[in-house]
Short mmCIF file of C-alpha atoms in Angstrom, two decimals:
data_model
loop_
_atom_site.label_atom_id
_atom_site.label_comp_id
_atom_site.label_asym_id
_atom_site.label_seq_id
_atom_site.Cartn_x
_atom_site.Cartn_y
_atom_site.Cartn_z
CA MET A 23 -41.68 147.19 -97.52
CA LYS A 24 -38.95 145.18 -99.10
CA THR A 25 -40.78 142.34 -100.82
CA ARG A 26 -40.18 140.57 -97.62
CA PRO A 27 -42.04 137.35 -96.91
CA PHE A 28 -45.50 138.07 -95.58
CA ALA A 29 -44.92 135.38 -93.00
CA GLY A 30 -43.33 137.50 -90.28
CA PRO A 31 -42.62 140.62 -92.35
CA PHE A 32 -42.64 143.06 -89.51
CA ALA A 33 -40.54 143.68 -86.45
CA GLY A 34 -41.31 141.96 -83.14
CA ARG A 35 -41.79 143.24 -79.59
CA LEU A 36 -39.43 146.07 -78.75
CA ALA A 37 -37.91 146.41 -75.30
CA LEU A 38 -37.83 149.82 -73.68
CA ALA A 39 -34.45 149.06 -72.18
CA ALA A 40 -33.04 148.46 -75.64
CA ALA A 41 -34.56 151.72 -76.79
CA VAL A 42 -32.85 153.68 -74.03
CA VAL A 43 -29.49 152.02 -74.61
CA LEU A 44 -29.61 152.50 -78.36
CA ALA A 45 -31.09 155.99 -78.43
CA ALA A 46 -27.82 157.87 -78.29
CA ALA A 47 -26.02 155.70 -80.81
CA SER A 48 -28.69 154.85 -83.37
CA CYS A 49 -29.93 158.18 -84.71
CA SER A 50 -28.49 160.55 -87.21
CA GLY A 51 -30.52 163.69 -86.80
CA PRO A 52 -30.85 166.80 -88.91
CA THR A 53 -28.59 169.79 -88.51
CA ASP A 54 -29.96 173.06 -87.21
CA PRO A 55 -30.44 175.43 -90.15
CA THR A 56 -30.14 178.47 -87.87
CA ALA A 57 -26.47 177.68 -87.43
CA SER A 58 -25.68 178.30 -91.12
CA GLY A 59 -28.65 180.30 -92.31
CA GLY A 60 -29.15 177.78 -95.11
CA PRO A 61 -32.01 175.45 -96.05
CA GLU A 62 -33.52 173.12 -93.48
CA LYS A 63 -31.85 169.73 -93.57
CA VAL A 64 -34.57 167.07 -93.37
CA THR A 65 -33.41 163.54 -92.58
CA VAL A 66 -35.46 160.74 -94.13
CA TRP A 67 -35.05 157.04 -93.37
CA PHE A 68 -36.01 154.70 -96.18
CA MET A 69 -35.73 150.92 -95.97
CA LYS A 70 -33.29 149.05 -98.16
CA ASP A 71 -34.76 147.90 -101.49
CA SER A 72 -38.12 149.59 -100.93
CA VAL A 73 -37.46 151.71 -104.01
CA THR A 74 -34.70 151.98 -106.57
CA ASP A 75 -31.80 154.38 -106.39
CA ALA A 76 -33.06 155.94 -109.61
CA PHE A 77 -36.45 156.70 -108.03
CA LEU A 78 -34.80 158.25 -104.99
CA ALA A 79 -32.58 160.40 -107.22
CA ARG A 80 -35.61 161.63 -109.17
CA PHE A 81 -37.52 162.35 -105.99
CA ARG A 82 -34.66 164.23 -104.34
CA THR A 83 -34.04 166.38 -107.43
CA GLY A 84 -37.72 167.10 -108.02
CA PHE A 85 -38.57 167.78 -104.39
CA GLU A 86 -35.63 170.09 -103.74
CA ALA A 87 -36.40 172.01 -106.94
CA GLU A 88 -39.94 172.62 -105.67
CA HIS A 89 -38.77 173.30 -102.09
CA PRO A 90 -35.52 175.32 -102.31
CA ASP A 91 -35.67 175.90 -98.57
CA ILE A 92 -35.31 172.16 -97.83
CA ASP A 93 -32.33 169.86 -98.33
CA LEU A 94 -32.98 166.12 -98.09
CA ASP A 95 -30.61 163.84 -96.20
CA ILE A 96 -31.81 160.41 -97.35
CA GLN A 97 -30.47 157.49 -95.32
CA ILE A 98 -31.06 153.84 -96.21
CA GLN A 99 -31.75 151.46 -93.34
CA GLU A 100 -31.45 147.67 -93.13
CA TRP A 101 -34.55 145.67 -92.18
CA ASP A 102 -32.56 143.55 -89.77
CA GLY A 103 -32.79 145.21 -86.36
CA ILE A 104 -34.85 148.16 -87.59
CA GLY A 105 -37.46 147.80 -84.85
CA GLU A 106 -34.98 148.54 -82.09
CA LYS A 107 -33.40 151.34 -84.12
CA VAL A 108 -36.71 153.10 -84.78
CA THR A 109 -37.76 152.73 -81.15
CA ALA A 110 -34.47 154.25 -80.09
CA ALA A 111 -34.92 157.12 -82.54
CA LEU A 112 -38.41 157.86 -81.24
CA ALA A 113 -37.06 158.01 -77.69
CA SER A 114 -34.20 160.33 -78.60
CA LYS A 115 -33.93 164.10 -78.99
CA ASP A 116 -32.33 163.99 -82.45
CA ALA A 117 -34.64 161.68 -84.37
CA PRO A 118 -34.84 161.67 -88.15
CA ASP A 119 -37.70 163.76 -89.52
CA VAL A 120 -39.47 161.11 -91.61
CA ILE A 121 -39.30 157.33 -91.22
CA GLU A 122 -40.64 154.57 -93.47
CA VAL A 123 -42.15 151.80 -91.34
CA GLY A 124 -44.03 148.58 -92.08
CA ASN A 125 -47.77 149.29 -92.08
CA THR A 126 -48.49 146.98 -89.16
CA GLN A 127 -45.69 148.50 -87.09
CA VAL A 128 -47.42 151.85 -86.65
CA ALA A 129 -49.50 150.91 -83.60
CA GLN A 130 -46.40 149.56 -81.89
CA TYR A 131 -44.47 152.77 -82.45
CA ALA A 132 -47.41 155.08 -81.70
CA ALA A 133 -47.83 153.39 -78.33
CA SER A 134 -44.47 154.85 -77.31
CA GLY A 135 -45.84 158.38 -77.64
CA GLY A 136 -43.00 159.28 -79.98
CA VAL A 137 -44.98 159.54 -83.24
CA ARG A 138 -46.63 162.77 -84.38
CA ASP A 139 -50.41 162.76 -84.79
CA LEU A 140 -51.21 163.68 -88.41
CA THR A 141 -54.98 163.34 -88.19
CA ASP A 142 -55.52 166.98 -89.14
CA LYS A 143 -53.64 166.38 -92.40
CA SER A 144 -55.85 163.51 -93.59
CA GLY A 145 -58.22 165.79 -95.49
CA GLU A 146 -55.46 167.55 -97.40
CA LEU A 147 -53.89 164.16 -98.20
CA LYS A 148 -57.24 162.80 -99.47
CA GLY A 149 -57.39 160.19 -96.75
CA SER A 150 -60.89 159.08 -97.71
CA ASP A 151 -59.34 157.61 -100.88
CA TRP A 152 -56.56 155.67 -99.14
CA LEU A 153 -56.36 151.89 -99.39
CA PRO A 154 -58.01 150.49 -96.26
CA GLY A 155 -55.24 147.95 -95.69
CA LEU A 156 -52.71 150.78 -95.40
CA ALA A 157 -54.84 153.46 -93.77
CA GLU A 158 -56.34 151.31 -91.00
CA PRO A 159 -53.03 150.12 -89.48
CA GLY A 160 -51.81 153.71 -89.50
CA LYS A 161 -54.73 154.78 -87.32
CA VAL A 162 -54.64 154.16 -83.57
CA ASP A 163 -57.57 155.04 -81.31
CA GLY A 164 -59.07 157.08 -84.12
CA ARG A 165 -55.92 159.14 -84.70
CA GLN A 166 -53.83 158.91 -87.90
CA TYR A 167 -50.15 158.44 -87.13
CA GLY A 168 -49.01 156.56 -90.24
CA ILE A 169 -49.55 157.99 -93.73
CA PRO A 170 -49.97 155.24 -96.37
CA TRP A 171 -47.09 155.08 -98.83
CA TYR A 172 -47.39 151.92 -100.94
CA ALA A 173 -48.91 148.46 -100.86
CA ALA A 174 -48.50 144.94 -102.13
CA ASN A 175 -50.83 142.00 -101.72
CA ARG A 176 -51.28 138.46 -102.91
CA VAL A 177 -52.86 137.34 -106.16
CA VAL A 178 -53.19 133.94 -107.80
CA ILE A 179 -50.37 133.19 -110.24
CA TYR A 180 -51.37 130.47 -112.68
CA HIS A 181 -49.79 128.33 -115.40
CA LYS A 182 -51.66 129.20 -118.61
CA ASP A 183 -50.73 125.98 -120.42
CA LEU A 184 -52.07 123.79 -117.62
CA PHE A 185 -55.30 125.77 -117.55
CA ALA A 186 -55.67 125.34 -121.31
CA ARG A 187 -55.01 121.60 -121.18
CA ALA A 188 -57.73 121.22 -118.56
CA GLY A 189 -60.15 123.17 -120.72
CA VAL A 190 -60.27 126.15 -118.37
CA THR A 191 -60.74 129.21 -120.57
CA ALA A 192 -61.12 131.94 -117.95
CA PRO A 193 -59.91 132.47 -114.38
CA PRO A 194 -62.48 131.84 -111.65
CA ARG A 195 -64.22 134.82 -110.08
CA THR A 196 -65.87 133.24 -107.05
CA GLN A 197 -64.66 130.89 -104.36
CA ALA A 198 -67.04 128.19 -105.58
CA GLU A 199 -65.68 128.50 -109.14
CA TRP A 200 -62.14 128.47 -107.77
CA LEU A 201 -62.70 125.15 -106.02
CA ALA A 202 -64.32 123.66 -109.14
CA VAL A 203 -61.57 124.86 -111.47
CA THR A 204 -58.82 123.72 -109.12
CA ALA A 205 -60.40 120.28 -108.81
CA LYS A 206 -60.44 120.05 -112.60
CA LEU A 207 -56.75 121.01 -112.76
CA ASP A 208 -55.73 118.53 -110.04
CA ARG A 209 -55.27 115.41 -112.13
CA GLY A 210 -52.48 113.01 -113.05
CA THR A 211 -49.11 114.52 -112.20
CA THR A 212 -50.47 118.07 -112.07
CA GLN A 213 -51.27 119.75 -108.77
CA GLY A 214 -54.35 121.93 -108.94
CA ILE A 215 -52.71 124.34 -106.51
CA TYR A 216 -49.65 124.40 -104.31
CA LEU A 217 -50.83 125.82 -100.99
CA PRO A 218 -48.64 125.17 -97.93
CA GLY A 219 -50.55 124.35 -94.77
CA GLN A 220 -49.24 127.32 -92.76
CA ASN A 221 -49.74 130.15 -95.25
CA TRP A 222 -51.55 132.15 -92.59
CA TYR A 223 -51.71 135.46 -94.44
CA THR A 224 -53.71 133.74 -97.16
CA LEU A 225 -55.93 132.21 -94.47
CA SER A 226 -56.45 135.68 -93.00
CA GLY A 227 -58.02 136.80 -96.26
CA PHE A 228 -60.37 133.82 -96.27
CA VAL A 229 -61.36 134.52 -92.67
CA TRP A 230 -62.11 138.18 -93.43
CA GLU A 231 -64.01 137.25 -96.59
CA ALA A 232 -66.24 134.97 -94.51
CA GLY A 233 -66.94 137.82 -92.09
CA GLY A 234 -64.56 136.66 -89.36
CA GLU A 235 -61.59 138.23 -87.60
CA LEU A 236 -58.25 137.05 -86.24
CA ALA A 237 -58.86 139.04 -83.06
CA VAL A 238 -61.37 141.62 -81.87
CA GLN A 239 -61.20 144.53 -79.45
CA ASP A 240 -63.53 144.52 -76.48
CA GLY A 241 -63.17 147.91 -74.84
CA THR A 242 -59.46 148.29 -74.25
CA ALA A 243 -58.77 144.54 -74.35
CA TRP A 244 -58.18 142.30 -77.34
CA LYS A 245 -59.15 138.67 -77.66
CA GLY A 246 -58.60 135.95 -80.27
CA ALA A 247 -61.54 135.30 -82.59
CA LEU A 248 -60.59 132.27 -84.67
CA ASP A 249 -63.30 130.20 -82.96
CA THR A 250 -66.26 132.17 -84.34
CA PRO A 251 -68.46 130.48 -86.99
CA GLN A 252 -67.30 132.99 -89.60
CA ALA A 253 -63.60 132.45 -88.92
CA LEU A 254 -64.12 128.68 -88.92
CA ALA A 255 -65.79 129.00 -92.34
CA GLY A 256 -62.68 130.74 -93.65
CA MET A 257 -60.49 127.92 -92.33
CA ASP A 258 -62.79 125.33 -93.90
CA PHE A 259 -62.42 126.96 -97.30
CA TYR A 260 -58.64 126.92 -96.86
CA ARG A 261 -58.78 123.21 -95.99
CA ARG A 262 -60.82 122.35 -99.07
CA LEU A 263 -58.57 124.35 -101.40
CA GLN A 264 -55.33 123.08 -99.88
CA ALA A 265 -56.46 119.47 -100.40
CA LEU A 266 -56.41 120.00 -104.19
CA GLY A 267 -52.63 119.85 -104.28
CA LYS A 268 -49.67 118.32 -102.50
CA GLY A 269 -48.63 121.26 -100.33
CA PRO A 270 -47.11 120.35 -96.95
CA LYS A 271 -49.45 120.67 -94.00
CA ASP A 272 -46.79 121.61 -91.45
CA SER A 273 -44.78 124.40 -93.10
CA ASP A 274 -45.24 127.74 -94.81
CA GLU A 275 -44.48 129.07 -98.30
CA ALA A 276 -40.78 129.42 -97.49
CA LYS A 277 -40.18 125.75 -96.61
CA PRO A 278 -39.63 124.77 -99.36
CA PRO A 279 -39.71 128.05 -101.33
CA GLN A 280 -42.96 127.85 -103.25
CA ALA A 281 -41.43 129.62 -106.26
CA GLU A 282 -39.07 126.66 -106.67
CA VAL A 283 -41.97 124.22 -106.46
CA PHE A 284 -44.00 126.17 -109.02
CA ALA A 285 -41.00 126.49 -111.34
CA LYS A 286 -40.98 122.72 -111.89
CA GLY A 287 -43.94 123.23 -114.22
CA ASP A 288 -46.42 120.73 -112.79
CA VAL A 289 -48.31 123.11 -110.47
CA ALA A 290 -51.29 125.01 -111.86
CA GLN A 291 -51.51 127.80 -109.25
CA ILE A 292 -49.86 129.46 -106.28
CA VAL A 293 -50.95 132.37 -104.10
CA ALA A 294 -48.21 135.00 -103.99
CA VAL A 295 -47.34 138.62 -104.72
CA PRO A 296 -47.01 139.20 -108.51
CA GLY A 297 -43.26 139.65 -108.22
CA GLY A 298 -43.07 135.96 -107.37
CA ALA A 299 -43.62 135.24 -111.05
CA LYS A 300 -40.31 136.89 -111.91
CA ILE A 301 -38.53 134.60 -109.47
CA VAL A 302 -40.25 131.58 -111.02
CA GLU A 303 -39.14 132.66 -114.50
CA GLU A 304 -35.57 133.16 -113.32
CA ILE A 305 -35.54 129.60 -111.98
CA ASN A 306 -37.21 128.17 -115.10
CA PRO A 307 -36.93 130.51 -118.12
CA ALA A 308 -39.12 128.10 -120.12
CA LEU A 309 -42.12 129.44 -118.16
CA LYS A 310 -41.61 133.00 -119.32
CA GLY A 311 -44.80 134.22 -120.98
CA LYS A 312 -46.78 131.25 -119.67
CA LEU A 313 -47.80 132.70 -116.33
CA GLY A 314 -50.99 134.65 -115.73
CA PHE A 315 -52.58 136.44 -112.78
CA PHE A 316 -56.00 136.94 -111.27
CA PRO A 317 -57.25 138.43 -107.97
CA VAL A 318 -58.01 136.04 -105.13
CA PRO A 319 -61.70 135.22 -105.73
CA GLY A 320 -64.38 136.30 -103.29
CA ARG A 321 -67.71 134.83 -102.30
CA THR A 322 -69.44 136.62 -105.20
CA ALA A 323 -68.30 137.77 -108.62
CA GLU A 324 -69.01 141.42 -107.84
CA LYS A 325 -65.66 141.98 -106.13
CA PRO A 326 -62.43 140.08 -105.36
CA GLY A 327 -61.87 138.37 -102.06
CA ALA A 328 -60.35 140.02 -99.01
CA VAL A 329 -56.54 139.90 -98.85
CA PHE A 330 -53.81 140.88 -96.44
CA THR A 331 -52.21 144.17 -97.49
CA GLY A 332 -48.55 144.51 -96.73
CA GLY A 333 -46.68 147.72 -97.33
CA SER A 334 -45.17 150.79 -95.77
CA ASP A 335 -46.42 153.92 -94.04
CA LEU A 336 -44.58 157.16 -93.35
CA ILE A 337 -44.33 158.58 -89.84
CA VAL A 338 -43.00 161.83 -88.42
CA PRO A 339 -41.35 161.50 -84.99
CA GLU A 340 -42.40 163.89 -82.24
CA ALA A 341 -38.71 164.63 -81.79
CA SER A 342 -38.37 165.93 -85.36
CA THR A 343 -36.89 169.43 -85.25
CA HIS A 344 -38.41 170.24 -88.65
CA PRO A 345 -41.98 168.90 -88.43
CA ASP A 346 -43.44 171.28 -91.05
CA ALA A 347 -40.73 170.44 -93.58
CA ALA A 348 -41.09 166.76 -92.70
CA TYR A 349 -44.77 166.96 -93.51
CA GLU A 350 -43.96 168.47 -96.91
CA VAL A 351 -41.82 165.40 -97.64
CA VAL A 352 -44.62 163.07 -96.57
CA LYS A 353 -47.16 165.06 -98.59
CA ALA A 354 -45.02 164.79 -101.73
CA LEU A 355 -44.29 161.07 -101.34
CA ALA A 356 -47.97 160.32 -100.68
CA GLY A 357 -49.20 162.56 -103.51
CA GLU A 358 -50.29 161.66 -107.03
CA LYS A 359 -47.07 162.64 -108.85
CA TRP A 360 -44.66 160.48 -106.87
CA GLN A 361 -47.19 157.73 -106.22
CA THR A 362 -47.61 157.33 -109.98
CA ASP A 363 -43.85 157.33 -110.56
CA MET A 364 -43.24 154.78 -107.80
CA ALA A 365 -46.08 152.48 -108.87
CA LYS A 366 -44.76 152.32 -112.42
CA THR A 367 -41.15 151.94 -111.29
CA MET A 368 -41.70 149.32 -108.59
CA SER A 369 -44.98 147.64 -109.68
CA TYR A 370 -46.49 148.60 -106.34
CA VAL A 371 -50.12 149.42 -105.67
CA PRO A 372 -50.49 153.19 -105.11
CA ASN A 373 -51.82 154.37 -101.78
CA HIS A 374 -55.02 155.84 -103.31
CA THR A 375 -57.74 153.67 -104.84
CA SER A 376 -58.32 156.30 -107.53
CA LEU A 377 -54.77 155.77 -108.83
CA ALA A 378 -55.26 152.08 -109.63
CA HIS A 379 -55.48 152.94 -113.33
CA VAL A 380 -51.79 153.89 -113.52
CA ILE A 381 -50.75 150.22 -113.34
CA GLN A 382 -53.50 148.64 -115.45
CA ASP A 383 -51.09 147.83 -118.31
CA ASP A 384 -49.27 145.25 -116.17
CA GLU A 385 -51.37 142.10 -115.72
CA GLY A 386 -49.91 141.09 -112.38
CA THR A 387 -49.98 144.54 -110.83
CA ALA A 388 -53.49 145.18 -112.16
CA ALA A 389 -54.70 141.98 -110.47
CA MET A 390 -52.96 143.09 -107.29
CA ALA A 391 -54.59 146.52 -107.45
CA ALA A 392 -58.03 144.97 -107.89
CA GLY A 393 -57.49 142.87 -104.79
CA ALA A 394 -56.01 145.77 -102.85
CA ALA A 395 -59.40 147.45 -102.79
CA GLN A 396 -60.46 144.62 -100.47
CA GLY A 397 -57.23 144.75 -98.49
CA ARG A 398 -57.02 144.38 -94.73
CA ALA A 399 -54.27 144.35 -92.16
CA THR A 400 -53.60 142.36 -89.01
CA PRO A 401 -55.24 143.47 -85.74
CA ASN A 402 -54.15 146.97 -84.80
CA SER A 403 -52.72 146.08 -81.40
CA PRO A 404 -49.21 147.04 -80.27
CA GLN A 405 -48.89 143.44 -79.07
CA TRP A 406 -49.70 141.80 -82.40
CA ALA A 407 -46.01 141.43 -83.26
CA ALA A 408 -45.69 139.18 -80.21
CA VAL A 409 -48.49 136.99 -81.61
CA GLU A 410 -46.55 136.60 -84.84
CA ALA A 411 -43.43 135.67 -82.91
CA THR A 412 -44.99 132.44 -81.59
CA ASN A 413 -47.73 132.27 -84.23
CA PRO A 414 -50.45 129.99 -82.84
CA ILE A 415 -52.32 130.52 -86.12
CA LYS A 416 -49.80 128.35 -87.95
CA GLN A 417 -50.12 125.65 -85.33
CA TYR A 418 -53.91 125.87 -85.58
CA MET A 419 -53.84 125.44 -89.35
CA THR A 420 -51.64 122.35 -89.20
CA ALA A 421 -53.85 120.87 -86.51
CA VAL A 422 -56.99 121.27 -88.63
CA LEU A 423 -55.33 119.99 -91.80
CA THR A 424 -54.11 116.87 -89.99
CA GLY A 425 -57.49 115.94 -88.54
CA THR A 426 -57.94 117.81 -85.25
CA ASP A 427 -61.48 119.03 -84.60
CA PRO A 428 -61.50 122.59 -86.06
CA ALA A 429 -63.58 124.11 -83.26
CA ARG A 430 -61.31 122.72 -80.57
CA ALA A 431 -58.13 123.78 -82.41
CA ALA A 432 -59.56 127.25 -83.01
CA ALA A 433 -60.47 127.66 -79.35
CA THR A 434 -56.92 126.76 -78.34
CA ALA A 435 -55.42 129.22 -80.83
CA SER A 436 -57.82 132.00 -79.84
CA ALA A 437 -56.98 131.54 -76.16
CA SER A 438 -53.27 131.81 -76.98
CA ILE A 439 -53.85 135.00 -78.99
CA THR A 440 -55.89 136.47 -76.13
CA ARG A 441 -53.14 135.76 -73.60
CA THR A 442 -50.48 137.35 -75.79
CA LEU A 443 -52.49 140.45 -76.66
CA GLY A 444 -53.26 140.95 -72.98
CA SER A 445 -49.69 140.51 -71.78
#
């Protein structure tokens, strides 16, 4: 996952016709080792900017030293158009052997029948210790197709000076404390929080924390669930928090870029991935050292609130000609050695909850890791990408924030989600 915006971070609906047309041209498959008698050539697709070149160089050298019978052909892919390219690869006969995909893309690709079932490897890979927000999207109908690789989720980034001026000595740990603290910060020219009205991934966390869902599966069918009492409670909390600032009610965190708003210095808090703080400091160097982090608060102080987990999984295509060697690559990338290296290099959350300690020295990443334990993903339907394309959740949020009856707006949004998931 490039630290792509969580609003629409994953590819949309993929057309089978496009897959067929692109299949022959899109894939660069491995060579047959029997032709030369040499090591197996395993082709791996990584996404641009997911990891540094230095990490990839270390991994290639270390892996090939431990597996002299395997040569890695690492190919970097662009996010733009990747959905069609992966679909084409899965439909071809010369697919790459390992592909990095967005965690919520797995169900979409698995539905094609072109992804290898790795359920029998879960025990060896310590699947019981995986982050739920990465493991759950990789599982379809009880079968594990995507192996969690890394994660990133939102935290609260706050302006330490503004907290101190308001007499706030410690970050809030519960939703009730968060509202009280934010109200105390929202005074004069200072915004208690900048929360755009259509930040629907943040809303998702509030809905899950309240016990609600965006959509639920009823047998083989999916239906929208924003109109349940629990989901409505999550939206009500969002409404109350959003009112303690001047965030727009009809746009998301990209319009305007919330980092630019926060960098002006008169906003006490934003909800973002920790890396957003680096962008803020680049815009306004005077804020360097003045920004802090804490996990999104939950209903009680015992654990942080639920959050959306974005990230990447690793899949092995059915068309891989080196499935055993491909699995060795996945096993290494998902294992403790390279997970630790990547977490420290990229400030990502490792795929195993037991590895959270490796990033505790970084305040922002530590807050993210604490929240990741309560991470969730969007509904595991192959059609969910189509929901994001039109995004009735954003429209629902704006409607509620501008005075529409929440129950009526939620019913409309849920009906739209149901139609799309059933199409």
